XYZ file of C-alpha atoms in Angstrom:
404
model
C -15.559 22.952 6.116
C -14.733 21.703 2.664
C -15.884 23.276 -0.248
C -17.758 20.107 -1.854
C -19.194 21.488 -5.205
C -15.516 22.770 -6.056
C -13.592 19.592 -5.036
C -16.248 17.764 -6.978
C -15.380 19.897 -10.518
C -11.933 18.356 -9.650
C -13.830 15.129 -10.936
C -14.721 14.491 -14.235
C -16.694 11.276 -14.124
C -19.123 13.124 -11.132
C -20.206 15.497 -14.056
C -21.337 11.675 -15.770
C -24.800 10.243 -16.367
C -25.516 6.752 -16.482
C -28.615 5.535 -17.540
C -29.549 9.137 -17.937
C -29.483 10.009 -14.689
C -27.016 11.727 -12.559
C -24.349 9.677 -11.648
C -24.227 8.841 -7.966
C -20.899 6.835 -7.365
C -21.133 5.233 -3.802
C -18.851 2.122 -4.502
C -15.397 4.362 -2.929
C -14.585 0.803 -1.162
C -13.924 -1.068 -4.882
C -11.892 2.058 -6.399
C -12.272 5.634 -5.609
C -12.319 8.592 -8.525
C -9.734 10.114 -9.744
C -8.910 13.679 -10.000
C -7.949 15.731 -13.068
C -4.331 17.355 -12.014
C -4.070 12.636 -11.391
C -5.225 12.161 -14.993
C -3.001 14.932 -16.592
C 0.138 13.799 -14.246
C -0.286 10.191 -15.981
C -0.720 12.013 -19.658
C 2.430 14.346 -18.608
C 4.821 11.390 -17.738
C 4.115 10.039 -21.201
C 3.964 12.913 -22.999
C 7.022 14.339 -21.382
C 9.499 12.101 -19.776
C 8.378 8.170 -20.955
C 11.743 6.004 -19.889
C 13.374 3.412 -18.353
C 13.950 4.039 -14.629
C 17.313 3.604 -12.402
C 19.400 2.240 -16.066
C 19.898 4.524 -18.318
C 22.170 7.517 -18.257
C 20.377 10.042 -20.895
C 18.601 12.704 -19.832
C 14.943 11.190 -20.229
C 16.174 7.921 -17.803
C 17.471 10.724 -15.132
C 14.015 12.503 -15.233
C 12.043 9.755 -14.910
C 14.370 7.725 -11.851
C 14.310 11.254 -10.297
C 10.331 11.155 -10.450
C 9.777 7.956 -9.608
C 12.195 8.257 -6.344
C 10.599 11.894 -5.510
C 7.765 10.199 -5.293
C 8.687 7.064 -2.793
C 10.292 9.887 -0.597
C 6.400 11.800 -0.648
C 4.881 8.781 0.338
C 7.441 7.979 3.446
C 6.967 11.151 4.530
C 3.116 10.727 4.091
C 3.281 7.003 6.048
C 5.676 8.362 8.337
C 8.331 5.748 7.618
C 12.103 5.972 9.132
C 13.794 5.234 5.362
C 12.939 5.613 1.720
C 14.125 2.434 1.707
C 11.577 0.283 3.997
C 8.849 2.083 1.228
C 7.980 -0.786 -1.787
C 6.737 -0.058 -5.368
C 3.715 -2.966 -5.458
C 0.656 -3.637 -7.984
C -1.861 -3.278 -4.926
C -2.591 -4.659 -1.558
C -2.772 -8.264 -2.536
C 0.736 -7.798 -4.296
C 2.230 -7.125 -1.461
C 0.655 -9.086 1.021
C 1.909 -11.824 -1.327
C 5.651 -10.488 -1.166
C 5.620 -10.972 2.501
C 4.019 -14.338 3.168
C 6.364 -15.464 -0.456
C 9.328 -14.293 2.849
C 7.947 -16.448 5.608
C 7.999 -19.158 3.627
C 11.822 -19.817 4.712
C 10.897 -18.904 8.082
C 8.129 -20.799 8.880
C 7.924 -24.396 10.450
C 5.632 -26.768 11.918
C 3.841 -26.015 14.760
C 4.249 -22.238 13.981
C 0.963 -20.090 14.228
C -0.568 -17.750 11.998
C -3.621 -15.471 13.020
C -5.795 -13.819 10.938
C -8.922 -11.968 11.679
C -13.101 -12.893 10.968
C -12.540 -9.623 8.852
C -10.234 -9.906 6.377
C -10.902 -9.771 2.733
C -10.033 -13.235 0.797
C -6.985 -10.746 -0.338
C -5.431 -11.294 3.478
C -6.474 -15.111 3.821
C -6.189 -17.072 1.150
C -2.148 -16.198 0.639
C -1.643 -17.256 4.337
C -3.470 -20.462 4.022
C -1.192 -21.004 1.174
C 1.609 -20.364 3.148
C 0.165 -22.795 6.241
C -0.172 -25.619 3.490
C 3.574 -24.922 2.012
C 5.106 -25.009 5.332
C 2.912 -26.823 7.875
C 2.069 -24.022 10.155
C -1.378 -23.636 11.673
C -3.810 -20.983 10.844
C -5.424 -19.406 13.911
C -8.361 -17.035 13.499
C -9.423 -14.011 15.244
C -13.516 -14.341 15.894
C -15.947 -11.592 15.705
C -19.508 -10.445 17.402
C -22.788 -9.526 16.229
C -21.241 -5.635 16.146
C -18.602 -6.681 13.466
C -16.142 -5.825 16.134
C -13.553 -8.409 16.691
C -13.177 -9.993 19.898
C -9.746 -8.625 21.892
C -10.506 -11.280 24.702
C -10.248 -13.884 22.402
C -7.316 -12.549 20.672
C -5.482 -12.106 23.521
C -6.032 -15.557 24.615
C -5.006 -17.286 21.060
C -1.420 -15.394 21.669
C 1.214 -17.644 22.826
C 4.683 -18.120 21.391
C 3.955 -20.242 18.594
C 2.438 -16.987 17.382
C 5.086 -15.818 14.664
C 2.554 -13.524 12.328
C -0.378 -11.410 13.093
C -2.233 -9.869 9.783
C -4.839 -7.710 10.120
C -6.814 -5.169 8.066
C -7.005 -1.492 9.344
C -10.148 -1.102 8.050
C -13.121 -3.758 7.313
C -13.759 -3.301 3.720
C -17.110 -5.085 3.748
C -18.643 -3.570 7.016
C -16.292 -0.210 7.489
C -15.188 -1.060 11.196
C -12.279 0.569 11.995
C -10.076 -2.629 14.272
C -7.952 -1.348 17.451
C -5.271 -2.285 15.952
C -2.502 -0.272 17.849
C -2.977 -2.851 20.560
C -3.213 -5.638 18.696
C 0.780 -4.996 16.989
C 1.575 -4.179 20.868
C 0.219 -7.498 22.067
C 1.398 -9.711 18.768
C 5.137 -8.056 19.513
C 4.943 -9.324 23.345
C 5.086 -12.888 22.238
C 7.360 -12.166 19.692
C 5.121 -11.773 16.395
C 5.495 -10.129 13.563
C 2.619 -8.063 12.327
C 1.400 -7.009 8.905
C -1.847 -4.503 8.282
C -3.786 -4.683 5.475
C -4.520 -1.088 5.064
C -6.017 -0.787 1.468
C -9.580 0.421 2.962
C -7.910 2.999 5.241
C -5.796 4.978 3.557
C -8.425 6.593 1.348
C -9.784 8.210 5.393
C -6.515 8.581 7.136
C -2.636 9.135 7.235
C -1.120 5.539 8.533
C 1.458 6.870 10.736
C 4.377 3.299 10.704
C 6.194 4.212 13.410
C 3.304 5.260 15.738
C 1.505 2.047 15.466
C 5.022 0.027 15.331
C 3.876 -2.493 12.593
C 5.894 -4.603 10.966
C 4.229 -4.438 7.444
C 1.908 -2.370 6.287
C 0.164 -2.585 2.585
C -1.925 -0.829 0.604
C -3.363 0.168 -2.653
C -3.359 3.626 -4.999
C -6.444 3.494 -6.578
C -8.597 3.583 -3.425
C -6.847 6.382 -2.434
C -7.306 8.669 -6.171
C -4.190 7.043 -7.672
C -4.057 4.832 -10.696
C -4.869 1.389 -10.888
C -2.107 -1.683 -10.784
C -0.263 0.633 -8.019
C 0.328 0.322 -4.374
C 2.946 0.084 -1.490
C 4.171 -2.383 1.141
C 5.970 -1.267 4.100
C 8.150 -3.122 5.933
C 10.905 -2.682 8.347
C 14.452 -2.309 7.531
C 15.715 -5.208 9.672
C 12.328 -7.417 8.113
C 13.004 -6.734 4.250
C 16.571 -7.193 5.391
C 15.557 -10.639 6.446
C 13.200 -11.921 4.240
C 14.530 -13.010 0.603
C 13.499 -11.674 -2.928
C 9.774 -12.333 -3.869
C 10.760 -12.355 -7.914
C 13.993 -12.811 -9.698
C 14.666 -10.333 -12.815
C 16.764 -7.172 -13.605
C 17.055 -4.452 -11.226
C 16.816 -6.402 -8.122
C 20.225 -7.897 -8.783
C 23.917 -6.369 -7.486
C 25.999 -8.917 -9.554
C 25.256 -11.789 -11.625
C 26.770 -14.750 -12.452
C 26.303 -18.531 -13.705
C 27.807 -19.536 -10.330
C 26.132 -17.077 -7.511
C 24.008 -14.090 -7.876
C 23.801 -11.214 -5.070
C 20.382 -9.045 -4.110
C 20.816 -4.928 -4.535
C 20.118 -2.858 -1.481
C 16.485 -2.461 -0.445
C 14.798 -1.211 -2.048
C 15.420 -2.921 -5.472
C 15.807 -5.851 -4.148
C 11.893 -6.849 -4.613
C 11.514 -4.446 -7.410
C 12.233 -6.740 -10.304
C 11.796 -5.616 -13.614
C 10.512 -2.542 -15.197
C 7.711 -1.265 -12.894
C 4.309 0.697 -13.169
C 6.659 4.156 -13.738
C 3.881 6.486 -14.126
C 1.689 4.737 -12.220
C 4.122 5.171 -9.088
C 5.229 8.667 -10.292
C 1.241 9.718 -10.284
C 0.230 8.113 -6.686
C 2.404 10.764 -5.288
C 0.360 13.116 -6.770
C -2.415 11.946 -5.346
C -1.012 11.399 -2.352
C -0.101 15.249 -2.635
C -3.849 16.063 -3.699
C -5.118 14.358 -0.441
C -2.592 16.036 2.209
C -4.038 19.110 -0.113
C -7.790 18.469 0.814
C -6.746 17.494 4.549
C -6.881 13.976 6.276
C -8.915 16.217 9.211
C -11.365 17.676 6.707
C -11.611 14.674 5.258
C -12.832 12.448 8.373
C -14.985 15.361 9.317
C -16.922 14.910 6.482
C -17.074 11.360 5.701
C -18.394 11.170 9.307
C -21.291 13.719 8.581
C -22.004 11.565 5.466
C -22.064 8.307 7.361
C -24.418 9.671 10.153
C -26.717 11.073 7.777
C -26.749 7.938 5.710
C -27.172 5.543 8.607
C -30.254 7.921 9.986
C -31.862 8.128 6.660
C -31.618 4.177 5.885
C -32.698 3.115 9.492
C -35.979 4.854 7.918
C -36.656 1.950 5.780
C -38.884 -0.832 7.106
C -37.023 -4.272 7.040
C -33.728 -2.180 6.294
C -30.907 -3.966 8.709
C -27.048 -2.972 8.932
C -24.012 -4.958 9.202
C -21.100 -3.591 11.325
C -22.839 -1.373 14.202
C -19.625 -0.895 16.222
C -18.350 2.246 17.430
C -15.819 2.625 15.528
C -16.448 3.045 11.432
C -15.615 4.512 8.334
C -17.948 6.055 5.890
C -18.805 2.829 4.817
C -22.190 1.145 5.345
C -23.586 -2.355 4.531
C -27.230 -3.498 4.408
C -29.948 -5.860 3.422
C -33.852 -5.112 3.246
C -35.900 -8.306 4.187
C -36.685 -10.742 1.829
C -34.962 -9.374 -1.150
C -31.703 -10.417 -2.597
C -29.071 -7.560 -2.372
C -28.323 -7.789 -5.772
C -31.949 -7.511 -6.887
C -31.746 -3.959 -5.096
C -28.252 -3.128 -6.588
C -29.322 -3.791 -10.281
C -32.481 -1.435 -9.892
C -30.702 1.839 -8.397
C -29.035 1.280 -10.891
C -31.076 2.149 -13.394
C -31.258 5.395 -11.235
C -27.681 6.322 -12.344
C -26.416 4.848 -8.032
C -23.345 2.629 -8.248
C -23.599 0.447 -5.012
C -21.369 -3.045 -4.411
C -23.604 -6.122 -3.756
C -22.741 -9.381 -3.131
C -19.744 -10.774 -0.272
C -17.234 -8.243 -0.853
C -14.514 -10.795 -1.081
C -15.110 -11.295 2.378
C -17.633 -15.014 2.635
C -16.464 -15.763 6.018
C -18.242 -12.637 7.360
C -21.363 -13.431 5.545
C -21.240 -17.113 6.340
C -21.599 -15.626 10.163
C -24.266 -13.608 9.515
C -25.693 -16.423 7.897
C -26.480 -14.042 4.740
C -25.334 -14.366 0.584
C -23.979 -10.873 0.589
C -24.906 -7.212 0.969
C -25.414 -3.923 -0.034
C -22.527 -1.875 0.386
C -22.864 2.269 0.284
C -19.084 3.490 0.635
C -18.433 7.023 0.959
C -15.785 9.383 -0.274
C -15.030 13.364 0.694
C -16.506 14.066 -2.929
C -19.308 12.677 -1.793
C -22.730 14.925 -0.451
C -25.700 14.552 1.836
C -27.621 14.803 -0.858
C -26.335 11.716 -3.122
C -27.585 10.112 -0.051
C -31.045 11.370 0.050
C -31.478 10.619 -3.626
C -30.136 6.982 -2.966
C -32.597 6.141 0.019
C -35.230 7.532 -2.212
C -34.043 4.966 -5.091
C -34.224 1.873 -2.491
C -37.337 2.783 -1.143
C -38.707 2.364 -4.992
C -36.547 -0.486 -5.754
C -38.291 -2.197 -2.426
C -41.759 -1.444 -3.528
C -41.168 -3.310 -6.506
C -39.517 -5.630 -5.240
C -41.814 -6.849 -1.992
């Protein structure tokens, strides 16, 4: 069992008030907290080592490459990649979602399919309809139930060999269902599809291991998973990044340049142009060390007890109804209460020092199926404790009586 109360002193902003209350800090899904030894490690770089990366030869430039590179080598071990090399310095999840749909461009034509899923956040849909538009393929989509489960029949089904990407997230960020989506790569790579996962929600709950699930991409953000913001990492396949060409033009991404013809470095640099986030990349490998510290197995253990307890004590509430009942979930819960607007409820709590998200989670499409504006979301972290959740069930129970 995890010792809560002392991972929570790792935590500055839990010690917080807001509004004058306790803070109770339930919105994991939009950014997660970050530890102290992540703060310092981001003072340290600058304090200690600031340089350029990969071009200089002083000492300072050597220290901070070496870093920087320690680091991409922690998080393919953490991912379980084959190569340093197939692991990609990115701003975030929709960064590198970009980068590979920027590749398919040149391989795309006519009459090629794309499939997406009823789940994905605008982040994983809106850069493939740009893509469809730019090179006349056709955007297929994945439908869902009443559970918030996708449908495998009809996925199945919409397979065929026009099917050249499947993109996916890992983990609904607006309802917390956890997609199968081991089967899904296996099925996509039958008819000859690539696939890319948009893990940003999972990582924060489990260790992605690449090779196990076979995927062709797989992207995701730092700062949901204790990191600094404006960092994250794509991973893609040696023989894919190979393929695909440069998503930006700039220094460090070239081997030789002239007027005439310029030639691409090596993965990775070749779409790493310019001078990146260096601290921020040098720091998510501290988090990603802090994590692996904590345990991925404590941490599910206890995310699950928190979403049980949550989804017992808010079934309590008349009029109370959940989105995303499947079987399989994260500790993340989303909810209206009859007749009242979600945001209505979120502005109230609060006042009672309980950050909630409201509102469609960058993901309308679900919403438009459930026929609702948007919801409550309640996302849970390992920091988090049974009774945050007691105190904010007690909060909506007021905010409701005021509100009805």
């Amino acid at each position: 069992m995890l010792d809560i109360q002392k991972i929570r002193a790792d935590f500055p902003i839990l010690s917080e008030k807001v509004n004058g209350k306790p803070l109770v800090y339930f919105d994991n899904g939009a950014t997660s907290q970050k530890p102290q030894v992540v703060i310092d490690a981001i003072a340290k770089y600058y304090q200690e080592i600031n340089a350029n990366i990969h071009r200089g030869v002083h000492t300072l430039s050597q220290l901070a490459t070496d870093a920087y590179e320690i680091s991409r080598v922690k998080i393919q071990h953490h991912i379980n990649a084959k190569f340093s090399h197939e692991v990609l310095f990115t701003s975030g999840t929709t960064h590198g979602i970009n980068l590979v749909t920027n590749g398919f461009a040149s391989i795309l034509k006519p009459g090629d399919e794309v499939m997406v899923s009823s789940l994905e956040h605008h982040s994983n849909i809106v850069p493939w309809q740009m893509l469809c538009e730019k090179t006349g393929a056709t955007l297929k989509v994945i439908p869902m139930n009443e559970e918030g489960e996708l449908i495998i029949e009809a996925y199945d089904a919409l397979l065929s060999e026009k099917t050249k990407v499947v993109t996916v997230n890992h983990i609904s960020n607006a309802l917390g269902i956890i997609n199968p989506i081991k089967y899904m790569i296996e099925k996509a790579h039958a008819v000859g599809a690539a696939v890319l996962i948009d893990g940003a929600q999972a990582v924060p709950h489990l260790k992605p291991d690449v090779q196990d699930l076979d995927c062709d991409f797989y992207a995701f953000s730092g700062h949901k998973m204790c990191g600094p913001t404006g960092t994250g990492i794509l991973y893609g396949k040696e023989e894919w990044l190979n393929k695909l060409p440069p998503y930006q033009g700039g220094g460090e991404m070239i081997k030789e340049v002239t007027f005439e013809k310029t030639t691409y470095a090596d993965l990775p640099h070749k779409f790493e142009a310019g001078t990146p986030n260096i601290a921020g990349g040098i720091v998510l490998g501290t988090a990603v060390d802090y994590l692996n510290h904590i345990g991925f197995h404590n941490i599910h253990q206890h995310e699950t007890h928190l979403l049980q307890h949550a989804t017992k004590r808010l079934l309590e509430i008349e009029g109370l109804k959940i989105y995303g009942t499947g079987k399989n979930k994260a500790s993340v819960i989303s909810f209206n209460i009859d007749g009242i607007h979600p945001y209505d409820i979120g502005s109230i709590i609060d006042k009672l020092g309980i950050a909630v998200r409201t509102g469609h989670h960058c993901a309308q499409p679900i919403m438009n199926f459930f026929c609702i504006p948007g919801t409550i979301r309640a996302s849970f972290s390992f920091y988090n404790t049974k009774e945050e959740i007691d105190i904010m069930v007690e909060a909506i129970k007021k905010a409701k009586a005021m509100l009805s």
